[in-house]
Amino acid sequence: MSNHHKIIALDLRNATVQNFDHWCSTTDFITANATKDFIRYRILEQNEENPMHFIFIINDYFFGTAQKYDFRTIDIPIYVQEEFTEQCIPIQLNEIELYRSVLIDWIFNNNNTKAKTGFELRSFQKYKESFEYMMHPHFTSCVTCVDVVELGFTLRDFFSPFNDKFKVILEEFKMDYAGGGYLNRVKLSRVYLLEKYIMGFGFQMENESIHHFHFNINFEDMLYDYINPFTFDQEIEKTLDEVLDKINAVGLDQLSALERKVLTENK
């Protein structure tokens, strides 16, 4: 199923359909026509008040978008989250005993990346259904989930009172469960990996069966800090022969401004 597990980012600020198509013709990071069509649409139909800045892609799937004025915020649709949290069968620690100490270190330094560990753990991942029955298999097939409840870590181990994302986690448990003492009663139950990143965590109230997923509070910042985005503001040269071939294929009316310029200069 998965061929491109490396996360890429596309910077659309100065993108044109022509430059994007040229990039696609010289790389193999994106092969799905549906993904290409979506990106072309986003290039042409920008929100003028808050245009799209980045698109994040893994394995031909665009899983996150960022608007220009939403500083370091990435929108990842809830339906993507719902599938991988439902479909991933958590790896048990006794299956990966050699990785226990590495995983513990990674949990408490979750703003770091571990490419080798992420790659090796992915080979242990299993899913409830085959990919042909999933709605978003290209993304879900890239996710690794490890059951870590036996490590005994609690929400207190992640205590970050001035972080708004941590406050959201705490407030969710306050709304869903009475009794107080949430920092000690809420257990870390699962760790979700995507490529070389800890993407998120599952938290579970003691004596309850529900796992509450929350993205790693450092995940968005890491995508911004560690990924060098592809840009599309370079000038694409066109030859007269290429322009004439396009005229023969689709007609004069379909020429871009650059192609018309090449035609005019070579009359």
Short mmCIF file of N, CA and C in Angstrom, two decimals, residues 29 35 48 51 60 72 75 93 110 118 122 127 131 150 166 199 209 217 223 246 259 263:
data_model
loop_
_atom_site.label_atom_id
_atom_site.label_comp_id
_atom_site.label_asym_id
_atom_site.label_seq_id
_atom_site.Cartn_x
_atom_site.Cartn_y
_atom_site.Cartn_z
N PHE A 29 7.01 12.49 -5.88
CA PHE A 29 6.46 12.60 -4.53
C PHE A 29 4.94 12.47 -4.53
N THR A 35 -5.03 13.90 -5.84
CA THR A 35 -4.25 14.82 -5.02
C THR A 35 -3.74 15.98 -5.86
N GLU A 48 -8.77 35.03 -0.54
CA GLU A 48 -7.97 36.25 -0.58
C GLU A 48 -7.71 36.81 0.81
N PRO A 51 -5.22 33.31 2.55
CA PRO A 51 -4.89 32.29 1.56
C PRO A 51 -4.16 31.09 2.16
N ASP A 60 0.92 10.29 -0.98
CA ASP A 60 -0.09 10.77 -1.93
C ASP A 60 -1.33 11.36 -1.25
N ARG A 72 1.52 28.96 12.52
CA ARG A 72 2.00 27.65 12.97
C ARG A 72 0.86 26.72 13.40
N ASP A 75 -4.36 22.47 10.03
CA ASP A 75 -5.70 21.88 10.12
C ASP A 75 -5.63 20.45 9.61
N LEU A 93 3.76 -3.72 24.26
CA LEU A 93 5.17 -3.52 24.61
C LEU A 93 5.95 -4.83 24.63
N ASN A 110 9.26 14.47 23.24
CA ASN A 110 8.44 14.29 22.05
C ASN A 110 8.53 15.42 21.05
N GLY A 118 11.07 5.01 14.22
CA GLY A 118 9.76 5.08 13.57
C GLY A 118 9.65 4.09 12.43
N ARG A 122 7.17 0.53 12.47
CA ARG A 122 6.07 0.43 11.52
C ARG A 122 5.86 -1.00 11.03
N TYR A 127 -3.73 -3.80 11.35
CA TYR A 127 -4.96 -3.01 11.27
C TYR A 127 -6.17 -3.93 11.34
N PHE A 131 -6.88 -2.50 3.77
CA PHE A 131 -6.88 -1.12 3.29
C PHE A 131 -7.99 -0.84 2.28
N GLU A 150 0.89 0.26 30.38
CA GLU A 150 1.61 -0.42 31.46
C GLU A 150 2.82 0.39 31.96
N PHE A 166 -2.43 21.88 25.94
CA PHE A 166 -2.55 21.04 27.12
C PHE A 166 -3.86 21.36 27.86
N MET A 199 3.15 11.73 16.62
CA MET A 199 2.04 12.56 16.12
C MET A 199 1.06 12.90 17.23
N SER A 209 -12.79 2.64 29.55
CA SER A 209 -12.27 1.96 28.35
C SER A 209 -11.99 2.90 27.19
N ILE A 217 1.43 18.13 21.41
CA ILE A 217 1.42 19.59 21.41
C ILE A 217 2.60 20.17 20.64
N LEU A 223 6.58 19.92 12.30
CA LEU A 223 6.39 19.90 10.86
C LEU A 223 6.91 21.19 10.23
N LYS A 246 1.52 22.33 -27.76
CA LYS A 246 0.32 22.56 -26.94
C LYS A 246 -0.81 23.12 -27.77
N GLU A 259 3.38 31.30 -22.22
CA GLU A 259 3.41 30.63 -23.51
C GLU A 259 3.07 31.58 -24.65
N LEU A 263 5.42 32.67 -27.89
CA LEU A 263 4.90 32.64 -29.26
C LEU A 263 5.11 33.99 -29.94
#
